[in-house]
Tab-separated table of C-alpha atoms in Angstrom:
chain	number	residue	atom	x	y	z
M	25	MET	CA	-0.192	-0.235	0.257
M	26	PRO	CA	1.445	3.380	-0.958
M	27	ILE	CA	1.933	6.412	1.377
M	28	VAL	CA	0.441	9.441	0.094
M	29	ASN	CA	0.930	13.128	1.855
M	30	ILE	CA	0.208	16.166	0.645
M	31	HIS	CA	0.709	19.941	1.798
M	32	THR	CA	-0.610	22.509	0.003
M	33	ARG	CA	-0.282	26.357	0.621
M	34	HIS	CA	-1.316	29.853	-0.350
M	35	LEU	CA	0.944	31.754	-0.955
M	36	PRO	CA	1.185	36.134	-1.285
M	37	ALA	CA	4.190	36.222	-4.179
M	38	SER	CA	3.598	35.371	-7.877
M	39	VAL	CA	4.926	31.987	-9.366
M	40	ALA	CA	8.382	33.813	-10.328
M	41	GLN	CA	8.412	35.141	-6.918
M	42	ILE	CA	8.623	31.955	-5.220
M	43	GLY	CA	10.214	29.790	-8.162
M	44	GLN	CA	13.122	32.626	-7.788
M	45	LEU	CA	13.179	31.249	-4.111
M	46	ILE	CA	13.282	27.538	-4.876
M	47	ALA	CA	15.880	27.913	-6.962
M	48	THR	CA	17.964	28.696	-4.115
M	49	ALA	CA	17.818	25.288	-2.645
M	50	ALA	CA	20.289	23.620	-0.568
M	51	SER	CA	22.853	26.852	-1.834
M	52	GLN	CA	24.807	28.781	0.383
M	53	ASP	CA	22.190	31.319	0.186
M	54	ASP	CA	19.203	29.066	0.687
M	55	ARG	CA	16.046	31.050	1.019
M	56	VAL	CA	13.702	28.097	1.318
M	57	TRP	CA	14.730	25.152	3.503
M	58	PRO	CA	14.084	25.873	7.100
M	59	HIS	CA	17.622	25.071	8.122
M	60	GLU	CA	17.421	27.013	10.939
M	61	ASN	CA	15.335	24.485	12.747
M	62	TRP	CA	16.085	21.250	10.608
M	63	PRO	CA	19.060	19.855	9.101
M	64	ARG	CA	20.326	21.384	5.777
M	65	MET	CA	19.187	20.552	2.539
M	66	HIS	CA	22.218	19.458	0.321
M	67	LEU	CA	22.837	18.574	-3.203
M	68	ASP	CA	26.455	18.203	-5.343
M	69	ARG	CA	26.107	21.083	-7.291
M	70	PRO	CA	22.369	24.041	-8.209
M	71	ILE	CA	18.733	22.275	-8.199
M	72	GLN	CA	18.907	20.820	-11.598
M	73	VAL	CA	17.841	17.515	-12.638
M	74	GLY	CA	20.960	14.965	-11.570
M	75	ALA	CA	21.548	16.872	-8.713
M	76	ILE	CA	22.056	14.154	-5.483
M	77	GLY	CA	21.479	14.854	-1.918
M	78	GLY	CA	19.095	15.163	0.530
M	79	HIS	CA	18.402	16.055	4.540
M	80	GLY	CA	19.190	14.434	7.419
M	81	PRO	CA	18.871	10.237	6.868
M	82	ILE	CA	16.907	10.764	3.691
M	83	HIS	CA	18.880	10.794	0.315
M	84	TYR	CA	17.181	11.526	-3.289
M	85	ARG	CA	17.926	12.761	-6.740
M	86	VAL	CA	16.327	15.797	-9.095
M	87	VAL	CA	14.687	13.856	-11.550
M	88	THR	CA	12.430	16.691	-12.972
M	89	TYR	CA	13.229	20.325	-12.625
M	90	TRP	CA	11.016	23.210	-14.305
M	91	PRO	CA	11.979	26.383	-12.823
M	92	GLN	CA	8.734	28.031	-11.730
M	93	GLU	CA	6.932	25.208	-11.920
M	94	CYS	CA	7.908	21.693	-10.211
M	95	VAL	CA	10.872	20.259	-9.054
M	96	ARG	CA	10.823	16.378	-8.072
M	97	PHE	CA	13.218	14.101	-6.161
M	98	GLU	CA	13.407	10.411	-6.527
M	99	PHE	CA	14.090	8.430	-3.408
M	100	THR	CA	17.193	6.518	-3.570
M	101	SER	CA	17.169	5.134	0.042
M	102	GLY	CA	14.558	3.664	2.320
M	103	SER	CA	11.524	3.098	0.022
M	104	VAL	CA	10.522	3.650	-3.710
M	105	GLY	CA	8.964	6.923	-4.855
M	106	TRP	CA	9.667	10.694	-4.894
M	107	HIS	CA	8.482	13.558	-3.414
M	108	GLU	CA	8.256	17.025	-5.362
M	109	LEU	CA	7.133	20.910	-4.980
M	110	GLN	CA	5.110	21.935	-7.729
M	111	LEU	CA	3.406	25.508	-8.304
M	112	GLN	CA	0.268	26.906	-9.887
M	113	ALA	CA	-0.354	30.565	-10.052
M	114	THR	CA	-3.777	31.617	-8.396
M	115	SER	CA	-3.516	35.538	-9.825
M	116	GLU	CA	-0.666	37.386	-10.644
M	117	HIS	CA	0.161	38.087	-7.603
M	118	SER	CA	-0.275	34.841	-5.669
M	119	CYS	CA	0.221	30.702	-6.340
M	120	LEU	CA	-0.532	27.699	-4.307
M	121	LEU	CA	2.423	25.610	-3.067
M	122	THR	CA	1.941	21.742	-2.671
M	123	HIS	CA	4.518	19.951	-1.362
M	124	THR	CA	3.766	15.602	-2.480
M	125	ILE	CA	5.322	12.622	-1.212
M	126	GLN	CA	4.221	9.109	-2.915
M	127	THR	CA	6.308	6.329	-2.599
M	128	GLN	CA	6.215	2.565	-2.172
M	129	PRO	CA	7.991	1.745	1.122
M	130	SER	CA	9.670	-1.399	2.708
M	131	TRP	CA	7.824	-2.457	5.683
M	132	GLN	CA	10.846	-0.896	7.870
M	133	PHE	CA	10.394	2.541	6.298
M	134	ARG	CA	6.484	2.266	7.015
M	135	ILE	CA	7.004	1.540	10.481
M	136	ALA	CA	9.179	4.516	10.865
M	137	TRP	CA	7.153	6.830	8.694
M	138	LEU	CA	4.169	6.045	10.952
M	139	LEU	CA	5.871	6.602	13.757
M	140	VAL	CA	8.462	8.838	13.272
M	141	ILE	CA	9.050	10.437	9.932
M	142	ARG	CA	5.680	11.256	8.958
M	143	HIS	CA	5.150	13.705	12.210
M	144	MET	CA	8.411	15.085	11.421
M	145	HIS	CA	8.344	15.428	7.812
M	146	ASP	CA	4.562	17.301	8.416
M	147	ALA	CA	5.873	19.886	10.744
M	148	LEU	CA	9.118	20.320	8.578
M	149	ILE	CA	7.295	21.065	5.425
M	150	GLU	CA	5.176	23.592	7.032
M	151	ASP	CA	8.393	25.372	8.709
M	152	LEU	CA	9.249	25.439	5.241
M	153	PHE	CA	6.020	27.066	4.175
M	154	ASP	CA	5.940	29.885	6.834
M	155	LYS	CA	9.511	30.402	6.006
M	156	LEU	CA	8.483	31.130	2.141
M	157	GLU	CA	5.134	33.045	3.524
M	158	ALA	CA	7.420	35.208	5.861
M	159	GLN	CA	9.637	36.671	3.311
M	160	PHE	CA	6.403	38.741	1.698
M	161	HIS	CA	4.713	39.683	4.905
M	162	ASP	CA	4.902	39.065	8.350
M	163	LEU	CA	3.065	35.796	9.755
M	164	GLU	CA	0.527	36.342	11.535
M	165	GLN	CA	-0.086	32.550	12.849
M	166	PRO	CA	3.254	30.436	12.159
M	167	LYS	CA	2.281	26.769	12.432
M	168	ARG	CA	2.899	25.461	15.957
M	169	TRP	CA	4.872	22.001	16.404
M	170	ASN	CA	2.845	19.490	18.409
M	171	ALA	CA	3.970	17.859	21.640
M	172	TYR	CA	4.666	14.654	19.836
M	173	VAL	CA	6.773	16.904	17.266
M	174	LYS	CA	8.435	18.254	20.682
M	175	LEU	CA	9.208	15.082	22.151
M	176	LEU	CA	10.849	13.362	18.933
M	177	ARG	CA	12.849	16.221	18.061
M	178	MET	CA	14.377	16.368	22.049
M	179	ALA	CA	15.288	12.416	21.700
M	180	HIS	CA	16.352	12.873	18.456
M	181	GLY	CA	19.013	15.492	19.784
M	182	GLY	CA	17.183	18.502	18.973
M	183	SER	CA	15.878	21.163	20.172
M	184	ALA	CA	11.332	21.004	21.175
M	185	SER	CA	11.297	24.723	21.309
M	186	ARG	CA	11.548	26.295	17.346
M	187	ARG	CA	13.291	29.175	16.570
M	188	TYR	CA	12.141	31.759	14.551
M	189	ILE	CA	12.396	31.900	10.872
């Protein structure tokens, strides 16, 4: 049985503006990844098809990159599948950003997903969306980590408190 996980956020910026930020992912000037609170994303070269990298224990390679439209990463360890960021214009000055994971995991990965990865992943993606949104206006209500995420972070040697992005 596959795992499918989808997050969406309407952002107060154009597809071009968000696409330019996504292009900085894993660079020295990374303006999209919430590295303030999570292990840095790394790639062996600028974001482009063929780039290899990951974050924390998750490893992947870029298999699709259409600037200002879509970037898809294929997992190279732990499970068969992919995750992607997709942009869709909703007006001249706003867009919908969607992050999707679709994977056919091993039973070990499925257990890890249910107990740990899903919760940490969901918090990370909401932090990523907050970081993007905060670059265009003050966030009235940043997403909060739930108690389970705080507990998991402490158990893995991280902080239970979120640094403002």
